[in-house]
Coordinates of N, CA and C and ligand atoms in Angstrom, one line a residue:
M1 N 0.9 -1.2 0.1 CA 0.2 0.2 -0.1 C 0.9 1.4 0.0
Q2 N 0.7 2.1 -0.8 CA 1.5 3.1 -0.8 C 0.6 4.3 0.3
P3 N 1.6 5.2 0.8 CA 1.0 6.4 1.8 C 0.4 7.1 1.0
L4 N -0.7 7.4 1.8 CA -1.7 8.5 1.5 C -1.2 10.0 1.9
V5 N -1.3 11.0 1.0 CA -1.0 12.4 1.2 C -1.9 12.9 2.2
L6 N -1.7 13.8 3.0 CA -2.2 14.9 3.8 C -2.0 16.3 3.5
Y7 N -2.7 17.0 3.2 CA -2.2 18.6 3.1 C -2.6 19.1 4.1
D8 N -1.7 20.0 4.5 CA -2.1 20.5 6.1 C -1.3 22.0 5.8
T9 N -1.4 22.8 6.9 CA -1.1 24.2 6.9 C -0.1 24.4 8.0
L10 N 1.2 25.2 7.4 CA 2.2 25.5 8.2 C 2.1 26.6 9.3
S11 N 3.0 26.3 10.3 CA 3.0 27.7 11.2 C 4.5 27.7 11.6
E12 N 4.6 29.0 12.7 CA 5.9 28.5 13.1 C 6.3 28.0 14.5
L13 N 5.3 27.3 15.0 CA 5.0 26.4 16.1 C 6.2 25.1 15.9
P14 N 6.9 25.0 16.6 CA 7.7 23.7 16.6 C 6.7 22.5 16.3
G15 N 7.2 21.7 15.4 CA 6.2 20.5 15.0 C 5.0 20.7 14.9
N16 N 4.9 21.9 14.4 CA 3.7 22.2 13.2 C 2.5 21.8 14.0
N17 N 1.6 20.9 13.0 CA 0.3 20.5 13.6 C -0.2 21.6 15.0
W18 N -1.1 22.3 13.8 CA -2.0 23.0 15.2 C -3.4 23.4 14.6
S19 N -3.6 22.9 13.1 CA -5.0 23.5 12.7 C -6.0 22.4 12.7
P20 N -7.1 23.0 13.2 CA -8.3 21.8 13.8 C -8.8 21.1 12.7
N21 N -8.9 21.5 11.5 CA -9.4 20.7 10.4 C -8.9 19.6 9.9
P22 N -7.3 20.1 9.5 CA -6.3 18.9 9.4 C -6.0 17.9 10.2
A23 N -6.3 18.3 11.9 CA -6.3 17.2 12.7 C -7.4 16.2 13.0
K24 N -8.5 16.5 11.8 CA -9.4 15.5 12.2 C -8.9 14.1 11.4
P25 N -8.6 14.4 10.1 CA -8.1 13.5 9.2 C -6.9 12.6 9.6
R26 N -5.8 13.5 10.3 CA -4.7 12.7 10.9 C -5.4 12.1 12.0
F27 N -5.8 12.4 12.8 CA -6.7 11.5 13.7 C -7.0 10.0 13.3
V28 N -8.0 10.2 12.2 CA -8.7 9.1 11.6 C -7.6 8.3 11.2
L29 N -6.6 8.8 10.4 CA -5.5 7.8 9.6 C -4.5 7.2 10.5
R30 N -4.4 7.9 11.7 CA -3.5 7.4 12.9 C -4.4 6.0 13.4
Y31 N -5.7 6.3 13.8 CA -6.4 5.5 14.4 C -6.7 4.2 13.8
K32 N -6.9 4.5 12.1 CA -7.0 3.6 11.4 C -5.6 2.7 11.0
N33 N -4.5 3.3 11.4 CA -3.2 2.6 11.1 C -3.2 2.8 9.7
I34 N -3.7 3.7 8.7 CA -3.2 4.1 7.2 C -2.0 4.7 7.4
P35 N -1.2 4.2 6.5 CA 0.2 4.8 6.3 C 0.0 6.3 5.5
F36 N 0.8 7.0 5.8 CA 0.5 8.6 5.4 C 1.9 9.7 5.4
V37 N 1.9 10.3 4.4 CA 3.0 11.7 4.8 C 2.2 13.2 4.9
T38 N 2.6 13.8 5.3 CA 2.0 15.3 5.4 C 2.5 16.3 4.7
L39 N 2.1 17.3 3.8 CA 2.8 17.9 3.0 C 2.0 19.3 3.7
W40 N 3.1 20.2 3.8 CA 2.7 21.4 4.6 C 2.5 22.7 3.6
V41 N 1.7 23.4 3.7 CA 1.3 24.5 2.6 C 1.3 25.9 3.5
E42 N 1.9 26.8 2.9 CA 1.8 28.2 3.8 C 0.3 28.2 3.7
Y43 N -0.4 29.2 4.9 CA -1.8 29.5 4.6 C -2.0 30.3 3.6
A44 N -1.3 31.3 3.2 CA -1.7 32.1 2.3 C -1.5 31.6 0.9
E45 N -1.0 30.6 0.9 CA -1.0 29.8 -0.5 C -1.8 28.4 -0.5
I46 N -2.5 28.3 0.3 CA -3.6 27.2 0.1 C -4.3 26.7 -1.1
S47 N -4.9 27.7 -1.5 CA -5.8 27.8 -2.5 C -4.7 27.5 -3.7
I48 N -4.0 28.3 -3.9 CA -2.8 28.0 -5.3 C -2.4 26.7 -5.2
A49 N -2.1 26.2 -4.2 CA -1.0 25.0 -3.8 C -2.6 23.8 -4.3
M50 N -3.6 24.0 -3.7 CA -4.5 22.8 -3.9 C -5.1 22.9 -5.3
K51 N -4.8 24.2 -5.7 CA -5.5 24.2 -7.3 C -4.8 23.4 -8.1
S52 N -3.4 23.6 -7.8 CA -2.4 23.0 -8.5 C -2.4 21.4 -8.6
I53 N -2.8 20.7 -7.7 CA -2.9 19.4 -7.0 C -4.4 19.0 -8.1
G54 N -5.3 19.9 -8.5 CA -6.5 19.1 -9.1 C -7.7 19.0 -7.7
A55 N -7.4 19.6 -6.6 CA -8.1 19.4 -5.6 C -9.7 20.4 -6.0
T56 N -10.9 20.0 -5.3 CA -12.0 20.7 -5.8 C -12.2 21.9 -4.5
P57 N -12.6 23.0 -5.2 CA -12.4 24.2 -4.4 C -14.2 24.1 -3.7
I58 N -14.2 24.9 -2.6 CA -15.2 24.7 -1.6 C -16.7 25.3 -2.1
G59 N -16.4 26.3 -3.0 CA -17.7 26.6 -3.9 C -18.1 28.0 -3.2
R60 N -17.1 28.7 -2.7 CA -16.9 29.9 -1.9 C -16.2 30.8 -3.0
K61 N -16.2 32.3 -2.9 CA -15.2 33.2 -3.7 C -14.5 34.1 -2.6
D62 N -13.5 34.1 -3.0 CA -12.7 35.0 -2.0 C -13.0 36.6 -2.4
R63 N -12.5 37.8 -1.9 CA -12.8 39.2 -2.0 C -12.5 39.7 -3.3
H64 N -11.4 38.6 -4.1 CA -11.0 39.1 -5.2 C -12.1 38.7 -6.3
G65 N -12.9 37.4 -6.0 CA -13.6 37.0 -6.8 C -13.0 35.3 -7.3
S66 N -11.8 35.0 -6.9 CA -11.3 34.0 -7.0 C -11.7 32.5 -6.3
D67 N -11.7 31.2 -6.8 CA -12.2 30.3 -5.7 C -11.3 30.0 -4.9
V68 N -12.2 29.9 -3.7 CA -11.4 29.5 -2.3 C -11.3 27.7 -2.4
Y69 N -10.0 27.4 -1.9 CA -9.5 26.0 -1.6 C -9.4 26.1 -0.3
T70 N -9.4 24.8 0.3 CA -9.2 24.9 1.9 C -8.2 23.6 2.2
V71 N -7.6 23.7 3.1 CA -7.0 22.2 3.7 C -8.0 22.0 5.0
P72 N -8.0 20.6 5.2 CA -7.3 19.3 4.7 C -7.6 19.2 3.0
V73 N -6.9 18.4 2.5 CA -6.7 17.7 1.5 C -6.3 16.3 1.6
L74 N -7.2 15.5 0.9 CA -6.2 14.0 1.3 C -6.2 13.5 -0.4
S75 N -5.0 13.0 -0.6 CA -4.5 12.6 -1.9 C -4.2 10.7 -1.4
D76 N -5.3 10.2 -2.3 CA -4.9 8.5 -2.0 C -4.3 8.2 -3.3
P77 N -2.9 7.7 -3.6 CA -2.2 7.4 -4.8 C -3.0 5.9 -4.9
N78 N -3.5 5.2 -3.8 CA -3.7 3.5 -4.3 C -5.2 3.8 -4.9
T79 N -5.9 4.7 -5.3 CA -7.2 4.9 -6.0 C -7.4 6.1 -6.8
G80 N -6.5 7.1 -6.6 CA -6.3 8.1 -7.4 C -7.4 9.1 -6.8
A81 N -8.0 8.9 -5.8 CA -9.1 10.1 -5.0 C -8.2 11.0 -4.5
I82 N -8.7 12.5 -4.9 CA -8.4 13.7 -4.1 C -9.8 14.1 -3.7
I83 N -9.7 14.3 -2.2 CA -10.9 14.6 -1.7 C -10.5 15.8 -0.7
T84 N -11.5 17.0 -1.0 CA -11.5 18.2 0.0 C -12.7 18.1 1.2
D85 N -12.2 18.6 2.3 CA -12.9 19.0 3.6 C -12.7 17.5 4.4
S86 N -12.7 17.9 6.0 CA -12.3 17.0 6.7 C -13.5 16.0 6.8
L87 N -14.6 16.2 6.7 CA -15.8 15.2 7.0 C -15.9 14.5 5.7
E88 N -15.5 14.9 4.5 CA -15.8 14.3 3.4 C -14.4 13.2 3.2
I89 N -13.8 13.5 4.1 CA -12.2 12.9 3.9 C -12.4 11.5 5.1
A90 N -13.1 11.9 6.2 CA -13.6 10.9 6.9 C -14.2 9.7 6.4
S91 N -15.3 10.3 5.9 CA -16.4 9.2 4.7 C -16.0 8.7 4.0
Y92 N -14.6 9.4 3.1 CA -14.0 8.5 2.0 C -13.2 7.4 2.8
L93 N -12.6 7.8 3.9 CA -11.8 6.5 4.7 C -12.3 5.6 5.2
E94 N -13.5 5.8 5.7 CA -14.5 4.8 6.5 C -14.7 3.9 5.2
K95 N -15.0 4.2 3.9 CA -15.6 3.1 2.9 C -14.4 2.5 2.3
T96 N -13.1 3.4 2.4 CA -12.2 2.6 1.6 C -11.4 1.7 2.4
Y97 N -11.4 2.2 3.9 CA -10.7 1.3 4.5 C -11.5 1.2 5.9
P98 N -12.7 0.3 6.0 CA -13.6 0.1 6.9 C -13.1 -0.3 8.5
E99 N -11.8 -1.1 8.2 CA -11.6 -1.6 9.6 C -11.4 -0.6 10.6
K100 N -11.8 -0.6 11.9 CA -11.6 0.2 12.9 C -12.6 1.0 12.6
P101 N -13.7 1.3 12.5 CA -15.1 2.1 12.1 C -14.9 3.2 12.9
I102 N -14.9 4.2 12.2 CA -15.4 5.6 12.9 C -16.7 6.0 12.9
F103 N -17.3 5.2 12.1 CA -18.7 5.9 12.2 C -19.7 4.6 12.5
P104 N -19.7 4.1 13.9 CA -19.8 2.5 13.9 C -21.6 2.8 14.1
N105 N -22.3 1.5 14.2 CA -23.8 1.3 14.3 C -24.3 2.3 13.0
N106 N -23.7 2.5 12.1 CA -24.5 3.4 11.1 C -24.5 4.9 11.6
A107 N -23.7 5.5 12.3 CA -24.0 6.7 12.9 C -23.3 8.0 12.0
E108 N -23.3 7.7 10.8 CA -22.6 8.6 9.7 C -23.6 9.8 9.6
P109 N -24.7 9.5 9.7 CA -25.7 10.9 9.4 C -25.8 11.6 10.7
L110 N -25.9 10.9 12.1 CA -26.1 11.5 13.1 C -24.7 12.4 13.2
I111 N -23.6 12.1 12.9 CA -22.2 12.7 13.2 C -22.1 13.5 12.4
R112 N -22.7 13.6 11.2 CA -22.6 14.5 10.3 C -23.4 16.0 10.8
A113 N -24.5 15.4 11.4 CA -25.2 16.5 12.1 C -24.7 17.3 13.2
L114 N -23.8 16.4 14.4 CA -23.3 16.5 15.2 C -22.0 17.7 14.7
D115 N -21.1 17.2 13.5 CA -20.3 18.3 12.9 C -20.6 19.7 12.5
S116 N -21.7 19.7 12.0 CA -22.3 21.2 11.7 C -22.8 21.9 12.9
T117 N -23.3 21.3 14.0 CA -23.8 22.0 14.9 C -22.6 22.3 15.9
H118 N -21.8 21.1 16.0 CA -20.5 21.7 16.7 C -19.5 22.8 16.1
F119 N -19.7 22.9 14.7 CA -18.8 24.3 14.1 C -20.0 25.5 14.5
S120 N -21.3 25.5 14.4 CA -22.0 26.5 14.7 C -21.3 27.1 15.8
L121 N -21.5 26.1 16.9 CA -21.3 26.5 18.4 C -20.0 27.3 18.7
I122 N -19.0 26.6 18.2 CA -17.9 27.1 18.2 C -17.4 28.2 17.8
L123 N -17.5 28.4 16.4 CA -17.4 29.7 15.4 C -17.4 31.0 16.3
P124 N -18.3 31.7 16.7 CA -18.7 32.8 17.2 C -17.9 33.1 18.5
A125 N -17.6 31.7 19.0 CA -16.8 31.9 20.5 C -15.3 31.8 20.2
V126 N -14.8 31.7 19.3 CA -13.2 31.2 19.0 C -12.3 32.6 18.9
K127 N -12.9 33.7 19.2 CA -12.1 35.1 18.9 C -10.7 35.0 19.4
P128 N -10.7 34.5 20.7 CA -9.4 34.6 21.3 C -8.2 33.7 20.6
L129 N -9.0 32.5 20.5 CA -8.0 31.4 19.6 C -7.8 32.0 18.2
F130 N -8.4 32.5 17.6 CA -8.1 33.1 16.2 C -7.1 34.2 16.4
A131 N -7.2 35.2 17.6 CA -5.8 35.9 18.0 C -4.6 35.0 18.0
R132 N -4.7 34.2 18.7 CA -3.6 33.5 18.9 C -3.0 32.8 17.8
S133 N -4.1 32.0 16.9 CA -3.8 31.6 15.4 C -2.7 32.6 14.8
A134 N -3.3 33.6 14.6 CA -2.5 34.9 13.7 C -1.2 34.9 14.2
E135 N -0.9 34.9 15.5 CA 0.4 35.0 16.0 C 1.3 34.2 15.6
I136 N 1.1 33.0 15.7 CA 2.0 31.5 15.5 C 2.1 31.3 14.0
L137 N 1.5 32.2 13.1 CA 1.4 31.9 11.7 C 2.5 32.6 11.2
G138 N 3.2 33.6 11.8 CA 3.8 34.7 11.2 C 3.5 35.7 10.5
P139 N 4.1 37.1 10.2 CA 3.5 38.0 9.8 C 2.9 38.2 8.4
A140 N 3.2 37.4 7.4 CA 2.6 37.3 6.2 C 1.1 36.4 6.1
N141 N 1.6 35.2 6.4 CA 0.5 34.0 6.8 C -0.7 34.5 7.9
G142 N -0.2 35.3 9.0 CA -1.1 35.9 10.2 C -2.0 36.8 9.4
K143 N -1.3 37.9 8.5 CA -2.2 38.7 7.9 C -3.0 38.4 7.3
F144 N -2.8 37.4 6.0 CA -3.7 36.6 5.2 C -5.0 35.9 6.3
F145 N -4.6 35.0 7.3 CA -5.4 34.8 8.0 C -6.3 35.5 8.8
T146 N -5.9 36.4 9.2 CA -6.9 37.6 9.8 C -8.0 38.2 8.9
E147 N -7.6 38.5 7.9 CA -7.8 39.1 6.5 C -9.5 37.9 6.3
A148 N -9.0 36.9 6.3 CA -10.0 35.5 5.7 C -11.0 35.4 6.8
R149 N -10.4 35.2 7.9 CA -11.4 34.6 8.9 C -12.3 35.7 9.5
S150 N -11.8 37.1 9.6 CA -12.6 38.3 9.9 C -13.7 38.6 9.2
A151 N -13.8 38.1 7.8 CA -15.1 38.2 7.2 C -16.1 37.4 8.0
N152 N -16.0 36.5 8.5 CA -16.9 35.7 9.4 C -17.0 35.8 10.8
V153 N -15.8 36.4 11.4 CA -15.9 36.5 12.7 C -15.1 38.0 12.9
P154 N -16.2 38.9 13.1 CA -15.5 40.4 13.2 C -14.7 40.5 13.9
L155 N -13.6 41.2 13.8 CA -12.8 42.0 15.0 C -13.3 43.0 15.9
P156 N -12.7 43.4 16.8 CA -11.3 42.7 17.3 C -11.8 41.4 18.0
W157 N -10.4 40.5 18.1 CA -10.5 39.2 18.6 C -9.6 39.6 20.0
G158 N -10.2 39.9 20.9 CA -9.4 40.1 22.4 C -9.4 38.7 23.0
V159 N -8.3 38.8 23.9 CA -7.8 37.8 24.7 C -7.4 38.1 25.9
G160 N -7.5 39.1 26.3 CA -6.9 39.6 27.6 C -8.0 39.7 28.7
H161 N -9.3 39.8 28.6 CA -10.2 39.8 29.6 C -10.9 38.5 29.9
D162 N -11.6 38.3 31.0 CA -12.4 37.2 31.3 C -13.5 37.0 30.2
D163 N -13.9 38.5 30.0 CA -15.3 38.1 28.9 C -14.9 37.9 27.5
D164 N -13.6 38.1 27.1 CA -13.0 37.4 25.9 C -13.5 35.9 25.6
W165 N -13.5 35.3 27.2 CA -13.3 33.6 26.9 C -14.8 33.4 27.2
D166 N -15.8 34.0 28.0 CA -16.9 33.5 28.6 C -17.7 33.0 27.3
P167 N -17.8 33.4 26.0 CA -18.6 32.7 24.9 C -18.2 31.1 24.6
L168 N -16.9 31.2 24.8 CA -16.0 29.5 24.6 C -16.6 28.8 25.7
E169 N -16.4 29.1 27.1 CA -17.0 28.4 28.5 C -18.5 28.1 28.1
K170 N -19.5 28.9 27.6 CA -20.9 28.7 27.3 C -20.8 27.7 26.2
T171 N -20.1 27.8 25.2 CA -20.2 26.7 24.2 C -19.6 25.1 24.9
Y172 N -18.9 25.3 25.5 CA -18.2 24.0 26.3 C -19.5 23.5 27.4
N173 N -20.2 24.4 28.0 CA -21.0 24.1 28.9 C -21.9 23.0 28.3
T174 N -22.3 23.3 26.8 CA -23.3 22.9 25.7 C -22.8 21.3 25.3
V175 N -21.4 21.5 24.9 CA -21.1 20.2 24.5 C -20.6 19.3 25.9
Y176 N -20.6 19.7 26.9 CA -20.6 18.8 28.1 C -21.9 18.2 28.4
E177 N -22.7 19.0 28.3 CA -24.2 18.2 28.6 C -24.2 17.4 27.4
W178 N -24.0 17.0 26.3 CA -23.9 16.2 25.4 C -23.3 14.8 26.0
Y179 N -22.0 15.2 26.9 CA -21.4 13.8 27.2 C -21.8 13.5 28.5
Q180 N -22.6 14.4 29.4 CA -23.4 13.9 30.4 C -24.5 13.2 30.2
K181 N -25.0 13.2 28.9 CA -26.2 12.4 28.3 C -25.6 10.6 28.1
T182 N -24.4 10.5 28.3 CA -24.3 8.9 27.7 C -23.4 8.4 29.0
D183 N -23.5 6.9 29.2 CA -22.7 6.0 30.4 C -21.0 6.5 30.5
G184 N -20.6 6.4 29.0 CA -19.2 6.1 29.1 C -18.5 7.5 28.8
K185 N -17.0 7.2 28.5 CA -16.7 8.7 28.3 C -16.7 9.3 27.0
W186 N -17.4 8.3 26.0 CA -17.4 9.0 24.7 C -18.5 9.5 24.4
I187 N -18.9 10.3 23.4 CA -20.1 10.8 22.7 C -21.3 9.6 22.8
M188 N -20.6 8.3 22.1 CA -21.6 7.2 21.9 C -21.5 6.4 23.0
G189 N -21.5 6.6 24.2 CA -21.1 5.9 25.4 C -19.8 4.9 25.6
D190 N -19.7 3.9 25.3 CA -18.4 3.2 25.4 C -17.8 2.9 24.1
T191 N -18.7 3.5 23.1 CA -17.9 3.5 21.8 C -17.2 4.5 21.3
F192 N -15.9 4.3 20.8 CA -15.1 5.9 20.4 C -15.8 5.8 19.1
S193 N -16.1 7.2 18.3 CA -16.2 7.7 17.1 C -15.8 8.6 16.7
Y194 N -15.9 9.1 15.3 CA -15.5 10.3 15.0 C -16.2 11.5 15.6
A195 N -17.3 11.5 16.3 CA -17.8 12.5 17.1 C -16.5 13.1 18.3
D196 N -16.1 12.1 18.9 CA -15.1 12.5 19.7 C -13.9 13.1 19.2
I197 N -13.5 12.5 17.7 CA -12.5 13.3 17.1 C -12.8 14.6 16.9
I198 N -14.0 14.7 16.6 CA -14.2 16.3 15.8 C -14.2 17.3 17.2
V199 N -14.5 16.5 18.5 CA -14.1 17.7 19.7 C -12.9 17.6 19.7
A200 N -12.2 16.6 19.8 CA -10.6 16.8 20.4 C -9.8 17.4 19.2
A201 N -10.2 17.5 17.9 CA -9.5 18.3 17.0 C -9.5 20.0 17.6
S202 N -10.5 20.6 17.8 CA -10.6 22.1 18.3 C -9.9 21.9 19.5
L203 N -9.8 20.8 20.5 CA -8.9 20.9 21.9 C -7.7 20.8 21.4
L204 N -7.3 20.2 20.5 CA -5.7 20.0 20.5 C -5.6 21.5 19.7
W205 N -6.0 22.1 18.6 CA -6.0 23.4 18.2 C -5.7 24.7 19.6
Y206 N -6.6 24.3 20.2 CA -6.5 25.2 21.6 C -5.0 25.1 22.5
K207 N -4.7 23.6 22.6 CA -3.7 23.5 23.5 C -2.5 23.9 23.0
R208 N -2.3 23.6 21.4 CA -1.3 23.9 20.7 C -0.8 25.6 20.5
I209 N -1.8 26.4 20.5 CA -1.4 27.7 20.3 C -1.8 28.5 21.3
A210 N -2.8 28.2 22.4 CA -3.2 28.9 23.7 C -1.8 29.1 24.4
K211 N -1.8 30.5 25.0 CA -0.7 30.2 26.1 C -0.8 29.5 27.5
E212 N 0.1 29.2 28.2 CA 0.0 28.3 29.3 C -1.4 28.5 30.1
D213 N -1.3 29.7 30.6 CA -2.3 30.1 31.3 C -3.9 29.9 30.5
E214 N -3.8 30.2 29.0 CA -5.3 30.1 28.5 C -5.7 28.5 28.4
W215 N -4.6 27.7 28.4 CA -5.2 26.2 28.1 C -5.4 25.9 29.7
A216 N -4.8 26.4 31.0 CA -5.1 25.9 31.9 C -6.6 26.5 32.0
R217 N -6.7 27.6 31.8 CA -8.4 28.0 31.9 C -9.3 27.1 31.5
I218 N -9.2 26.8 30.0 CA -10.1 25.9 29.3 C -10.2 24.6 30.1
S219 N -8.8 23.8 30.7 CA -8.6 23.2 31.1 C -9.4 22.6 32.6
S220 N -9.7 23.7 32.9 CA -10.2 23.8 34.2 C -12.2 23.8 34.4
W221 N -12.4 24.0 32.8 CA -13.9 23.8 32.7 C -14.5 22.6 32.9
N222 N -15.9 22.7 33.2 CA -16.4 21.2 33.1 C -15.7 19.9 34.1
E223 N -15.0 20.3 35.2 CA -14.5 19.1 35.9 C -13.1 18.4 35.0
G224 N -12.4 19.5 34.2 CA -11.4 18.9 33.7 C -11.7 18.1 32.6
K225 N -12.6 18.1 31.9 CA -13.4 16.8 31.1 C -12.2 17.3 29.6
W226 N -11.8 18.5 29.3 CA -11.6 19.1 28.1 C -10.1 18.2 27.9
A227 N -9.2 18.6 28.7 CA -7.6 18.2 28.7 C -7.8 16.4 28.5
Q228 N -8.9 15.7 29.4 CA -8.9 14.5 29.9 C -9.5 13.8 28.6
L229 N -10.3 14.6 27.7 CA -11.0 13.8 26.6 C -9.7 14.0 25.3
L230 N -9.1 15.1 25.6 CA -8.0 14.8 24.4 C -7.1 14.0 24.7
A231 N -6.9 13.7 25.7 CA -5.8 12.6 26.2 C -6.3 11.3 25.8
D232 N -7.9 11.1 26.2 CA -8.1 9.7 25.7 C -8.4 9.6 24.1
V233 N -8.6 10.4 23.6 CA -8.7 10.4 22.1 C -7.2 10.1 21.6
E234 N -6.1 10.9 22.3 CA -4.8 10.5 21.5 C -4.6 9.1 22.0
Q235 N -5.1 8.7 23.1 CA -4.7 7.4 23.6 C -5.0 6.4 22.6
E236 N -6.2 6.8 22.0 CA -6.6 5.6 21.0 C -6.1 5.4 19.9
W237 N -5.5 6.5 19.3 CA -4.6 5.9 18.2 C -3.1 5.7 18.5
K238 N -2.5 5.8 19.9 CA -1.3 5.4 20.2 C -1.3 4.0 20.7
S239 N -2.7 3.8 21.2 CA -2.7 2.3 21.5 C -3.1 1.1 20.6
T240 N -3.1 1.6 19.2 CA -3.4 0.7 18.2 C -2.4 0.4 17.5
Ligands
GSH301 N1 -15.0 22.5 6.4 C1 -13.9 22.6 6.0 C2 -13.0 23.9 6.4 C3 -11.6 23.7 6.1 C4 -10.9 25.0 6.5 O1 -11.5 26.2 6.8 N2 -9.5 25.0 6.4 C5 -8.7 26.3 6.6 C6 -7.7 25.8 7.3 S1 -8.2 25.2 9.2 C7 -8.2 26.8 5.1 O2 -8.0 25.8 4.3 N3 -8.6 28.0 5.0 C8 -8.1 28.7 3.9 C9 -8.7 29.9 3.6 O3 -9.5 30.4 3.7 O4 -7.9 30.6 2.6 C10 -13.1 21.3 6.4 O5 -13.6 20.4 7.5 O6 -12.2 20.7 6.0

């Protein structure tokens, strides 16, 4: 089997690996034990690089009227597939490499609904994390990121006050309620699934880019659920 290629975006962080959407297929590939390599793309060059490999644009135009492309993109030399979008990549991997399911018990439709609900809850609340993301991208990519993201999440992106973090804490109170409705540590009780990967990918993003006291703040919410969940999800692929 030839290794698959995961396209992800660069940062100035040691070890890279910060961006939440590419983190989801990375978790899936590791969990399913599928060999892969990562190719890193500058944030400001995602569209040009993904267009050049024949990826599909996301159907939105930028402010200059050009097609927008995003990462993650997955290229599978074993089948010739080139897939855009973390959820579509998860779905492709599940169909093509069904061992160790991430959508157990036909849960894909429900997990698709959870993916969009989770995204709509998180997006208006992540201003402080957007501010930190722009910092770790370096000046040119950070400027591009701020311009692109502020179209949906208006500036200013404050980090310094308790108020800046309150919306995110409220979001996690809701996500915590979901977890409280099951008996096990996962959304599907004792059964690990892509739903937990969705939640963990954002947590990984926060942990990688936030200052120590900011991650400590997030870790203190909901009885320490979030640092624990991230560690549990990481353990799932480490133990395979
Ligand atoms: N729904 C997409 C979102 C992907 C996305 O927004 N990716 C960001 C990086 S995490 C991106 O490529 N942005 C490029 C841009 O906005 O120009 C997915 O889940 O893959």
